[in-house]
CSV table of C-alpha atoms in Angstrom, one decimal:
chain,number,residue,atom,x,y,z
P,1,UNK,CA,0.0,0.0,0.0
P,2,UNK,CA,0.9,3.4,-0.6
P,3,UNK,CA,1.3,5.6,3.1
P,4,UNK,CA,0.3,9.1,3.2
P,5,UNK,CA,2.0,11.5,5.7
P,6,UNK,CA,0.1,11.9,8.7
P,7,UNK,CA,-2.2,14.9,8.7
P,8,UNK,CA,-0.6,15.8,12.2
P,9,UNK,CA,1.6,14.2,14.8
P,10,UNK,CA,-1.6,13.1,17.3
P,11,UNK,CA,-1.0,9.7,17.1
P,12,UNK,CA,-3.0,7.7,19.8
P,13,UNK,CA,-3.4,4.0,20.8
P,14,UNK,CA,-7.4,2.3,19.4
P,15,UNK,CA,-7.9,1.6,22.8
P,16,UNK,CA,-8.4,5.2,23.7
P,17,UNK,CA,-11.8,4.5,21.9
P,18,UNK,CA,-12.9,2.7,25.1
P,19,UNK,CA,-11.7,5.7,27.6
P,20,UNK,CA,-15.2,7.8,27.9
P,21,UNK,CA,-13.5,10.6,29.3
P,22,UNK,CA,-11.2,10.8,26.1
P,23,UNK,CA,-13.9,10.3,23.6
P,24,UNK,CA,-16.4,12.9,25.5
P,25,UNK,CA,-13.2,15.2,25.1
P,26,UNK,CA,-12.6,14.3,21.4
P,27,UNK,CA,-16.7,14.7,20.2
P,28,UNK,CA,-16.9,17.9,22.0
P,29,UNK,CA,-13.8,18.9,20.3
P,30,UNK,CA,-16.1,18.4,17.0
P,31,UNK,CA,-19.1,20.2,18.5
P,32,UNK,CA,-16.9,22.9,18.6
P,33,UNK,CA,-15.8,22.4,15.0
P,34,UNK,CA,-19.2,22.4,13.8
P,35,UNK,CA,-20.4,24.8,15.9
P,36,UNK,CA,-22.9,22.6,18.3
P,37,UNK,CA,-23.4,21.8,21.8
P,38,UNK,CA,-26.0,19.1,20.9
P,39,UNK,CA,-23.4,15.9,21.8
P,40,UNK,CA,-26.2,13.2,20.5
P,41,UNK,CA,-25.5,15.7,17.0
P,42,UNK,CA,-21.6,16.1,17.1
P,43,UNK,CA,-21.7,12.4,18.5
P,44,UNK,CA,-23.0,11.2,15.4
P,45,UNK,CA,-21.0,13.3,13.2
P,46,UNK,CA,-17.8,11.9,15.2
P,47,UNK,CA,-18.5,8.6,14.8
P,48,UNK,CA,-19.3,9.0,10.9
P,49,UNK,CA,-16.2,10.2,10.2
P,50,UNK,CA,-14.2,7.0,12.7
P,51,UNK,CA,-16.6,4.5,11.0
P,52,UNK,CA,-15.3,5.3,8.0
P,53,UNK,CA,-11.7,5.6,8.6
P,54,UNK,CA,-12.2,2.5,10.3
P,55,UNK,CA,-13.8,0.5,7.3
P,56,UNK,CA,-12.1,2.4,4.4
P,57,UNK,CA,-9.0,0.0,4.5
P,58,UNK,CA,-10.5,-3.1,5.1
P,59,UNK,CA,-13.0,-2.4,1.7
P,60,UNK,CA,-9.7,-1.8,-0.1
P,61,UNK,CA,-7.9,-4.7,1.1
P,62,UNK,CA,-11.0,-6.7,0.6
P,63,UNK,CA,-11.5,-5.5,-2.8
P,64,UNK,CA,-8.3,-6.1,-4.1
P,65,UNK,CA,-8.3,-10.0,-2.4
P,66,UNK,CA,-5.4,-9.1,-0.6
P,67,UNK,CA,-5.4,-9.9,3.6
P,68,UNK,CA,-6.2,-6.9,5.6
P,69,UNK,CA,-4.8,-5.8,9.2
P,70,UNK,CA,-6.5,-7.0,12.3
P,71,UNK,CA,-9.0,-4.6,13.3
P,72,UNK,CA,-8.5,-5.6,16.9
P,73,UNK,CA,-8.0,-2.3,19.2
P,74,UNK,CA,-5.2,-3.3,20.3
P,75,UNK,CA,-3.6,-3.2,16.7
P,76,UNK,CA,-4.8,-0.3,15.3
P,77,UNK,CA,-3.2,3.1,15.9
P,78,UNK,CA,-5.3,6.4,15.9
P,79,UNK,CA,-4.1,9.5,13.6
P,80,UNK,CA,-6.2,12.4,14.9
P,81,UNK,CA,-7.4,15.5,13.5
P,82,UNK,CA,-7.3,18.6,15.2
P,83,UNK,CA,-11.0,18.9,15.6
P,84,UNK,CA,-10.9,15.5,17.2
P,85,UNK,CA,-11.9,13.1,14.3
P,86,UNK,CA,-10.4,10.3,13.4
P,87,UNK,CA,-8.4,11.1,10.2
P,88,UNK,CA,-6.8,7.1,9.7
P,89,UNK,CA,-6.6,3.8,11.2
P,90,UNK,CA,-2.8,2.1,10.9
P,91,UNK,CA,-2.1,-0.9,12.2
P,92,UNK,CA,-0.1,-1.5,15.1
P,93,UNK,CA,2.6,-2.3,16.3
P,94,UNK,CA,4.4,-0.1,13.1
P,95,UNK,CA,1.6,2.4,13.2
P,96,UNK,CA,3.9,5.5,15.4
P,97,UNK,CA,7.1,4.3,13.9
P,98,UNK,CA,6.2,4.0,10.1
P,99,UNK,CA,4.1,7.5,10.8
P,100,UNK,CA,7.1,8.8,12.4
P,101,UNK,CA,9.2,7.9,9.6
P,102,UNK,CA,6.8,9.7,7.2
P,103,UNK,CA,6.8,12.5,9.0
P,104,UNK,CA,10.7,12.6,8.9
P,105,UNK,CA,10.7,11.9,5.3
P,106,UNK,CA,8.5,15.4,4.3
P,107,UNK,CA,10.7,17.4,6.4
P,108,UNK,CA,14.2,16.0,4.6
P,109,UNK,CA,11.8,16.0,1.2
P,110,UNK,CA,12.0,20.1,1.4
P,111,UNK,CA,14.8,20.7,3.5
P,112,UNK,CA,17.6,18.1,1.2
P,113,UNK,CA,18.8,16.8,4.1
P,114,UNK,CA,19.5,12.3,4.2
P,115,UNK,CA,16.7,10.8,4.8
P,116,UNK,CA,16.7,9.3,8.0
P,117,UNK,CA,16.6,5.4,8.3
P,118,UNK,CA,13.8,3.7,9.3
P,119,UNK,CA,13.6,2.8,13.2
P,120,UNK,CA,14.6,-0.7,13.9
P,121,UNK,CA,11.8,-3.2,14.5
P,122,UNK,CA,12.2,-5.3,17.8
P,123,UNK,CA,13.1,-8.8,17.6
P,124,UNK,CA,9.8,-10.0,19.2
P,125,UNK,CA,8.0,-7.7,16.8
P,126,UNK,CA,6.0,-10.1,13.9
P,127,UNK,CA,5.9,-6.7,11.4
P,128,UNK,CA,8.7,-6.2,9.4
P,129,UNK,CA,8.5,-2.7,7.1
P,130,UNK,CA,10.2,-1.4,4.3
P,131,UNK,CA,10.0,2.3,3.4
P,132,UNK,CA,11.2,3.0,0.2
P,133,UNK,CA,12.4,6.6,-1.6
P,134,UNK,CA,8.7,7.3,-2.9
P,135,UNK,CA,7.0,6.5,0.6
P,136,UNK,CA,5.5,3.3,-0.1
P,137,UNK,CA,4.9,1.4,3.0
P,138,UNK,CA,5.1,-2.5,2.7
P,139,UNK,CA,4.1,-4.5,5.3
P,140,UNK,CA,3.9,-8.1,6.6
P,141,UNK,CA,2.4,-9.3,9.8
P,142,UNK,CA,1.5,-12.1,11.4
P,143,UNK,CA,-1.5,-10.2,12.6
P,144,UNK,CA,-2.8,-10.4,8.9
P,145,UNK,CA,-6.1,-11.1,8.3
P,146,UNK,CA,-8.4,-13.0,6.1
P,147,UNK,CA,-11.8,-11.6,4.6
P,148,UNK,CA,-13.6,-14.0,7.1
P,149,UNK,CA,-11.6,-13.2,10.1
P,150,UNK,CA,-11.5,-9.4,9.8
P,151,UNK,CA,-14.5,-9.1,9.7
P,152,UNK,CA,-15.0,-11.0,13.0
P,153,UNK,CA,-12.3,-8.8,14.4
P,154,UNK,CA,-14.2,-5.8,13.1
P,155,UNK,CA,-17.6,-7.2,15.0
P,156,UNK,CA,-15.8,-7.6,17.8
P,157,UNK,CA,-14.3,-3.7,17.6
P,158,UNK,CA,-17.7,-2.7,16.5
P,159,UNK,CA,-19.4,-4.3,19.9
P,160,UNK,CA,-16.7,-2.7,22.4
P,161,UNK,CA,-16.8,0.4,21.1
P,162,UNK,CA,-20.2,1.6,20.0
P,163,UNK,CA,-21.5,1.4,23.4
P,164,UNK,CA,-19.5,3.8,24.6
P,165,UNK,CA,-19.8,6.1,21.9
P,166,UNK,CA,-23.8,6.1,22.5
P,167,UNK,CA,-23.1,5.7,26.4
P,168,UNK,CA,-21.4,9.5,26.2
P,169,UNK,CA,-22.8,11.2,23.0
P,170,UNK,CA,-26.3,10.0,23.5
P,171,UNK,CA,-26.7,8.8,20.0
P,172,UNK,CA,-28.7,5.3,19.5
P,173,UNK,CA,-26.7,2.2,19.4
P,174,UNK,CA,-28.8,1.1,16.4
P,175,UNK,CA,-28.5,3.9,15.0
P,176,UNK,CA,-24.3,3.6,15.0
P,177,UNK,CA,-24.1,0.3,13.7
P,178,UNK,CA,-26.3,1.8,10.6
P,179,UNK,CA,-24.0,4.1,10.2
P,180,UNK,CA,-20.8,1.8,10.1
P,181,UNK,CA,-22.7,-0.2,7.1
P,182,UNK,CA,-23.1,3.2,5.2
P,183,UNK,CA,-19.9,3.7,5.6
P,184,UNK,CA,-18.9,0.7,4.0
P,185,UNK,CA,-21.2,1.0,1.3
P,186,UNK,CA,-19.9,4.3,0.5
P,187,UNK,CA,-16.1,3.4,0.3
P,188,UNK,CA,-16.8,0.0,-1.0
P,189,UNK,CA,-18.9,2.5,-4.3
P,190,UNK,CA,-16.2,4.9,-4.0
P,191,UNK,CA,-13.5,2.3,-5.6
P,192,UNK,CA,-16.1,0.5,-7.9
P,193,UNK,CA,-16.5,-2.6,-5.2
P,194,UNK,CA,-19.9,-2.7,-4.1
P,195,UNK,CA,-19.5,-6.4,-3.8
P,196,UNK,CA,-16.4,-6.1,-1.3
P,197,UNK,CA,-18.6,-4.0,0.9
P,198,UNK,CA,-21.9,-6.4,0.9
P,199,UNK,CA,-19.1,-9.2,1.9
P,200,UNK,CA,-17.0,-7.8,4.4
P,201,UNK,CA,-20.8,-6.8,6.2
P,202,UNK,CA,-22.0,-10.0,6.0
P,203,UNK,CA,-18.8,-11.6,7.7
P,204,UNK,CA,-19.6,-8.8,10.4
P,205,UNK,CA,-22.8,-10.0,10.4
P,206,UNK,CA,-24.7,-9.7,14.0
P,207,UNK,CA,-26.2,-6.2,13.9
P,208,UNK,CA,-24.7,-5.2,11.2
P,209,UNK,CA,-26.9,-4.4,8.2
P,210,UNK,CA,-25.6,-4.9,4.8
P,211,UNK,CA,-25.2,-2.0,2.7
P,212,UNK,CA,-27.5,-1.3,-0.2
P,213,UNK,CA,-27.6,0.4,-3.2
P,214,UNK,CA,-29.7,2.3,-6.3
P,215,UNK,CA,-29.0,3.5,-9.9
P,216,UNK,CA,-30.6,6.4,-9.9
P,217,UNK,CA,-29.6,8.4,-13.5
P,218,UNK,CA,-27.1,5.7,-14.7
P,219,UNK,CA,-25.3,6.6,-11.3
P,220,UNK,CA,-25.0,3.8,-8.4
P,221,UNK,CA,-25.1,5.4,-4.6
P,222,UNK,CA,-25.5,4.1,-1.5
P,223,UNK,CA,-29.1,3.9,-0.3
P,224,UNK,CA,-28.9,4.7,3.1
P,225,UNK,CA,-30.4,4.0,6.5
P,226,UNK,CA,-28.1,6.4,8.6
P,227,UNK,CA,-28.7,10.2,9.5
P,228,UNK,CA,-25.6,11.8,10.1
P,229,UNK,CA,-28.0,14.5,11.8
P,230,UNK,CA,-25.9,17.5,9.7
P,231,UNK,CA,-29.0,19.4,9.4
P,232,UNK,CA,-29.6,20.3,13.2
P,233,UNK,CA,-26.3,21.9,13.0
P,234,UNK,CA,-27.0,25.4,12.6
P,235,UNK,CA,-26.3,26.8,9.7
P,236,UNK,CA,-26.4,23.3,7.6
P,237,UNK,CA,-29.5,21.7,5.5
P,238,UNK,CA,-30.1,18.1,5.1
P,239,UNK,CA,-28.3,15.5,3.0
P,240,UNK,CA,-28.6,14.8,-0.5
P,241,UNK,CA,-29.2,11.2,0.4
P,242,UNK,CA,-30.6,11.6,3.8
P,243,UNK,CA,-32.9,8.7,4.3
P,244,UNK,CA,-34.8,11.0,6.7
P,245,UNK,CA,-36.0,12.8,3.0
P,246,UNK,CA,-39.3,12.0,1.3
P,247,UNK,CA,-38.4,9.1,-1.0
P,248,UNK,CA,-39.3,10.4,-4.2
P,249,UNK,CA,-37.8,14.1,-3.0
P,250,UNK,CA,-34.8,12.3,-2.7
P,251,UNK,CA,-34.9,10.2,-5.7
P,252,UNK,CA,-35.4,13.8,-7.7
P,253,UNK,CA,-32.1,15.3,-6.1
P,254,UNK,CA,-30.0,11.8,-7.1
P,255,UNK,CA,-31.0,11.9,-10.1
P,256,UNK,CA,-30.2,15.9,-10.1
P,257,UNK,CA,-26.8,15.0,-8.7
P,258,UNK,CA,-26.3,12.0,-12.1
P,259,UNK,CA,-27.1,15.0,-14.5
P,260,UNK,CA,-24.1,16.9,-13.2
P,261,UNK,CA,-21.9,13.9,-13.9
Protein backbone atom coordinates (compact mmCIF):
# COMPACT_ATOMS: atom_id res chain seq x y z
CA UNK A 1 0.00 0.00 0.00
CA UNK A 2 0.92 3.41 -0.56
CA UNK A 3 1.32 5.64 3.06
CA UNK A 4 0.33 9.06 3.17
CA UNK A 5 2.01 11.50 5.72
CA UNK A 6 0.14 11.94 8.73
CA UNK A 7 -2.22 14.90 8.73
CA UNK A 8 -0.60 15.75 12.17
CA UNK A 9 1.65 14.24 14.84
CA UNK A 10 -1.57 13.10 17.31
CA UNK A 11 -1.02 9.68 17.10
CA UNK A 12 -2.98 7.70 19.82
CA UNK A 13 -3.45 3.99 20.77
CA UNK A 14 -7.40 2.30 19.45
CA UNK A 15 -7.91 1.61 22.85
CA UNK A 16 -8.38 5.23 23.68
CA UNK A 17 -11.79 4.53 21.86
CA UNK A 18 -12.93 2.66 25.09
CA UNK A 19 -11.74 5.66 27.60
CA UNK A 20 -15.20 7.80 27.95
CA UNK A 21 -13.50 10.58 29.29
CA UNK A 22 -11.15 10.83 26.07
CA UNK A 23 -13.86 10.31 23.65
CA UNK A 24 -16.37 12.93 25.55
CA UNK A 25 -13.23 15.25 25.08
CA UNK A 26 -12.55 14.27 21.37
CA UNK A 27 -16.67 14.74 20.23
CA UNK A 28 -16.89 17.91 22.04
CA UNK A 29 -13.84 18.86 20.30
CA UNK A 30 -16.13 18.37 16.95
CA UNK A 31 -19.08 20.18 18.47
CA UNK A 32 -16.90 22.93 18.58
CA UNK A 33 -15.85 22.40 15.04
CA UNK A 34 -19.23 22.41 13.80
CA UNK A 35 -20.38 24.78 15.94
CA UNK A 36 -22.90 22.58 18.34
CA UNK A 37 -23.37 21.82 21.84
CA UNK A 38 -25.95 19.07 20.92
CA UNK A 39 -23.44 15.87 21.78
CA UNK A 40 -26.23 13.23 20.53
CA UNK A 41 -25.48 15.72 17.02
CA UNK A 42 -21.60 16.12 17.13
CA UNK A 43 -21.72 12.38 18.48
CA UNK A 44 -23.04 11.24 15.41
CA UNK A 45 -21.04 13.28 13.15
CA UNK A 46 -17.81 11.93 15.17
CA UNK A 47 -18.48 8.56 14.77
CA UNK A 48 -19.29 8.97 10.86
CA UNK A 49 -16.17 10.25 10.19
CA UNK A 50 -14.24 7.04 12.70
CA UNK A 51 -16.65 4.50 10.95
CA UNK A 52 -15.28 5.32 7.99
CA UNK A 53 -11.69 5.63 8.63
CA UNK A 54 -12.25 2.53 10.26
CA UNK A 55 -13.80 0.51 7.27
CA UNK A 56 -12.06 2.44 4.41
CA UNK A 57 -8.98 -0.02 4.48
CA UNK A 58 -10.50 -3.12 5.11
CA UNK A 59 -13.04 -2.37 1.67
CA UNK A 60 -9.70 -1.79 -0.11
CA UNK A 61 -7.86 -4.70 1.14
CA UNK A 62 -11.02 -6.73 0.61
CA UNK A 63 -11.54 -5.54 -2.83
CA UNK A 64 -8.33 -6.07 -4.08
CA UNK A 65 -8.25 -9.95 -2.43
CA UNK A 66 -5.42 -9.14 -0.55
CA UNK A 67 -5.38 -9.86 3.60
CA UNK A 68 -6.24 -6.92 5.63
CA UNK A 69 -4.77 -5.80 9.20
CA UNK A 70 -6.54 -7.05 12.27
CA UNK A 71 -9.00 -4.63 13.28
CA UNK A 72 -8.46 -5.55 16.88
CA UNK A 73 -8.04 -2.32 19.23
CA UNK A 74 -5.21 -3.31 20.31
CA UNK A 75 -3.58 -3.16 16.70
CA UNK A 76 -4.76 -0.27 15.31
CA UNK A 77 -3.24 3.14 15.92
CA UNK A 78 -5.33 6.42 15.86
CA UNK A 79 -4.10 9.48 13.63
CA UNK A 80 -6.25 12.43 14.86
CA UNK A 81 -7.39 15.55 13.52
CA UNK A 82 -7.28 18.58 15.20
CA UNK A 83 -11.01 18.94 15.56
CA UNK A 84 -10.89 15.51 17.24
CA UNK A 85 -11.94 13.09 14.30
CA UNK A 86 -10.37 10.32 13.37
CA UNK A 87 -8.40 11.09 10.25
CA UNK A 88 -6.83 7.11 9.66
CA UNK A 89 -6.60 3.82 11.17
CA UNK A 90 -2.83 2.12 10.86
CA UNK A 91 -2.10 -0.88 12.22
CA UNK A 92 -0.15 -1.48 15.05
CA UNK A 93 2.57 -2.35 16.33
CA UNK A 94 4.37 -0.11 13.07
CA UNK A 95 1.57 2.45 13.17
CA UNK A 96 3.87 5.48 15.43
CA UNK A 97 7.07 4.25 13.87
CA UNK A 98 6.21 4.04 10.05
CA UNK A 99 4.14 7.53 10.80
CA UNK A 100 7.10 8.81 12.36
CA UNK A 101 9.20 7.86 9.56
CA UNK A 102 6.81 9.69 7.23
CA UNK A 103 6.76 12.51 9.03
CA UNK A 104 10.72 12.60 8.90
CA UNK A 105 10.67 11.92 5.25
CA UNK A 106 8.46 15.40 4.26
CA UNK A 107 10.72 17.37 6.39
CA UNK A 108 14.18 16.00 4.59
CA UNK A 109 11.76 16.00 1.20
CA UNK A 110 11.98 20.09 1.43
CA UNK A 111 14.83 20.68 3.46
CA UNK A 112 17.58 18.14 1.19
CA UNK A 113 18.82 16.78 4.09
CA UNK A 114 19.52 12.30 4.21
CA UNK A 115 16.72 10.78 4.78
CA UNK A 116 16.66 9.27 7.98
CA UNK A 117 16.59 5.39 8.28
CA UNK A 118 13.78 3.65 9.32
CA UNK A 119 13.59 2.78 13.24
CA UNK A 120 14.58 -0.71 13.93
CA UNK A 121 11.80 -3.20 14.46
CA UNK A 122 12.21 -5.33 17.80
CA UNK A 123 13.06 -8.84 17.62
CA UNK A 124 9.79 -10.03 19.18
CA UNK A 125 7.99 -7.68 16.78
CA UNK A 126 5.95 -10.13 13.92
CA UNK A 127 5.92 -6.68 11.37
CA UNK A 128 8.73 -6.22 9.43
CA UNK A 129 8.46 -2.69 7.12
CA UNK A 130 10.25 -1.35 4.25
CA UNK A 131 10.04 2.27 3.44
CA UNK A 132 11.22 3.04 0.21
CA UNK A 133 12.39 6.57 -1.58
CA UNK A 134 8.71 7.30 -2.86
CA UNK A 135 7.00 6.52 0.57
CA UNK A 136 5.53 3.29 -0.05
CA UNK A 137 4.91 1.42 3.01
CA UNK A 138 5.12 -2.53 2.67
CA UNK A 139 4.12 -4.52 5.28
CA UNK A 140 3.88 -8.14 6.58
CA UNK A 141 2.43 -9.33 9.79
CA UNK A 142 1.52 -12.07 11.44
CA UNK A 143 -1.54 -10.15 12.62
CA UNK A 144 -2.79 -10.40 8.89
CA UNK A 145 -6.11 -11.05 8.29
CA UNK A 146 -8.40 -13.03 6.13
CA UNK A 147 -11.83 -11.56 4.64
CA UNK A 148 -13.64 -13.99 7.11
CA UNK A 149 -11.59 -13.24 10.14
CA UNK A 150 -11.51 -9.45 9.84
CA UNK A 151 -14.53 -9.14 9.70
CA UNK A 152 -14.98 -10.95 13.02
CA UNK A 153 -12.30 -8.82 14.44
CA UNK A 154 -14.22 -5.82 13.07
CA UNK A 155 -17.56 -7.22 15.01
CA UNK A 156 -15.80 -7.59 17.78
CA UNK A 157 -14.29 -3.75 17.60
CA UNK A 158 -17.67 -2.70 16.49
CA UNK A 159 -19.42 -4.28 19.89
CA UNK A 160 -16.68 -2.69 22.37
CA UNK A 161 -16.82 0.44 21.09
CA UNK A 162 -20.24 1.57 20.02
CA UNK A 163 -21.45 1.44 23.41
CA UNK A 164 -19.52 3.82 24.58
CA UNK A 165 -19.84 6.06 21.93
CA UNK A 166 -23.77 6.06 22.49
CA UNK A 167 -23.15 5.70 26.43
CA UNK A 168 -21.37 9.50 26.16
CA UNK A 169 -22.78 11.19 23.05
CA UNK A 170 -26.34 10.05 23.55
CA UNK A 171 -26.69 8.81 19.99
CA UNK A 172 -28.74 5.31 19.49
CA UNK A 173 -26.67 2.19 19.37
CA UNK A 174 -28.82 1.12 16.44
CA UNK A 175 -28.46 3.93 14.99
CA UNK A 176 -24.33 3.64 15.03
CA UNK A 177 -24.06 0.26 13.67
CA UNK A 178 -26.30 1.78 10.62
CA UNK A 179 -23.97 4.09 10.19
CA UNK A 180 -20.81 1.82 10.12
CA UNK A 181 -22.73 -0.24 7.07
CA UNK A 182 -23.08 3.19 5.19
CA UNK A 183 -19.92 3.72 5.58
CA UNK A 184 -18.93 0.73 3.96
CA UNK A 185 -21.18 0.99 1.26
CA UNK A 186 -19.93 4.33 0.49
CA UNK A 187 -16.05 3.41 0.31
CA UNK A 188 -16.80 -0.05 -0.98
CA UNK A 189 -18.92 2.55 -4.29
CA UNK A 190 -16.23 4.93 -3.96
CA UNK A 191 -13.46 2.27 -5.59
CA UNK A 192 -16.09 0.52 -7.89
CA UNK A 193 -16.53 -2.62 -5.24
CA UNK A 194 -19.89 -2.67 -4.07
CA UNK A 195 -19.45 -6.43 -3.84
CA UNK A 196 -16.39 -6.08 -1.27
CA UNK A 197 -18.63 -4.04 0.93
CA UNK A 198 -21.88 -6.38 0.92
CA UNK A 199 -19.10 -9.18 1.90
CA UNK A 200 -16.95 -7.77 4.37
CA UNK A 201 -20.79 -6.75 6.23
CA UNK A 202 -22.02 -10.00 5.97
CA UNK A 203 -18.83 -11.61 7.73
CA UNK A 204 -19.65 -8.81 10.42
CA UNK A 205 -22.82 -9.99 10.42
CA UNK A 206 -24.75 -9.70 13.96
CA UNK A 207 -26.16 -6.21 13.93
CA UNK A 208 -24.72 -5.21 11.23
CA UNK A 209 -26.86 -4.37 8.19
CA UNK A 210 -25.56 -4.92 4.79
CA UNK A 211 -25.24 -2.04 2.66
CA UNK A 212 -27.45 -1.33 -0.25
CA UNK A 213 -27.61 0.40 -3.21
CA UNK A 214 -29.73 2.34 -6.33
CA UNK A 215 -29.02 3.53 -9.88
CA UNK A 216 -30.61 6.43 -9.88
CA UNK A 217 -29.64 8.36 -13.54
CA UNK A 218 -27.06 5.73 -14.70
CA UNK A 219 -25.26 6.57 -11.26
CA UNK A 220 -24.99 3.76 -8.44
CA UNK A 221 -25.08 5.36 -4.60
CA UNK A 222 -25.53 4.09 -1.50
CA UNK A 223 -29.09 3.86 -0.34
CA UNK A 224 -28.85 4.72 3.15
CA UNK A 225 -30.44 3.99 6.46
CA UNK A 226 -28.14 6.41 8.60
CA UNK A 227 -28.73 10.20 9.45
CA UNK A 228 -25.55 11.76 10.10
CA UNK A 229 -27.98 14.53 11.81
CA UNK A 230 -25.88 17.48 9.73
CA UNK A 231 -29.01 19.37 9.35
CA UNK A 232 -29.62 20.32 13.16
CA UNK A 233 -26.25 21.91 12.99
CA UNK A 234 -27.02 25.42 12.56
CA UNK A 235 -26.27 26.82 9.72
CA UNK A 236 -26.37 23.26 7.57
CA UNK A 237 -29.48 21.70 5.50
CA UNK A 238 -30.08 18.09 5.08
CA UNK A 239 -28.30 15.52 2.99
CA UNK A 240 -28.61 14.78 -0.47
CA UNK A 241 -29.21 11.21 0.37
CA UNK A 242 -30.60 11.64 3.82
CA UNK A 243 -32.90 8.67 4.26
CA UNK A 244 -34.82 11.01 6.70
CA UNK A 245 -36.03 12.81 3.02
CA UNK A 246 -39.31 12.02 1.29
CA UNK A 247 -38.37 9.08 -0.97
CA UNK A 248 -39.33 10.39 -4.23
CA UNK A 249 -37.81 14.14 -2.98
CA UNK A 250 -34.79 12.30 -2.74
CA UNK A 251 -34.87 10.24 -5.68
CA UNK A 252 -35.35 13.75 -7.68
CA UNK A 253 -32.09 15.25 -6.06
CA UNK A 254 -30.00 11.76 -7.06
CA UNK A 255 -31.05 11.91 -10.10
CA UNK A 256 -30.15 15.95 -10.11
CA UNK A 257 -26.81 14.99 -8.68
CA UNK A 258 -26.33 12.04 -12.05
CA UNK A 259 -27.13 14.98 -14.54
CA UNK A 260 -24.06 16.85 -13.23
CA UNK A 261 -21.90 13.92 -13.87
Amino acid sequence: MVAQPPVSQALVPGTELLRPQWLAERIADMGISWGTADSRVSGTLWWCMAASSLVDPLVAAIAADEPAFDPALEHITLEMRPDGGVERVLPEPHGYRVAAHLLALGSTATSGAATPPLPEVAAADPMTVAVDEAGSCAAVTESCCTAASVGHSLRHTLSRVIPVVAEVSGAGVASLWAIVADAIGNRALDIGAEEAGARLARDVAGRLPVPRFQDVGGRTFVRRISCCLVFEVPGCTMCTSCPKRPAAEREVLLAEVAARG
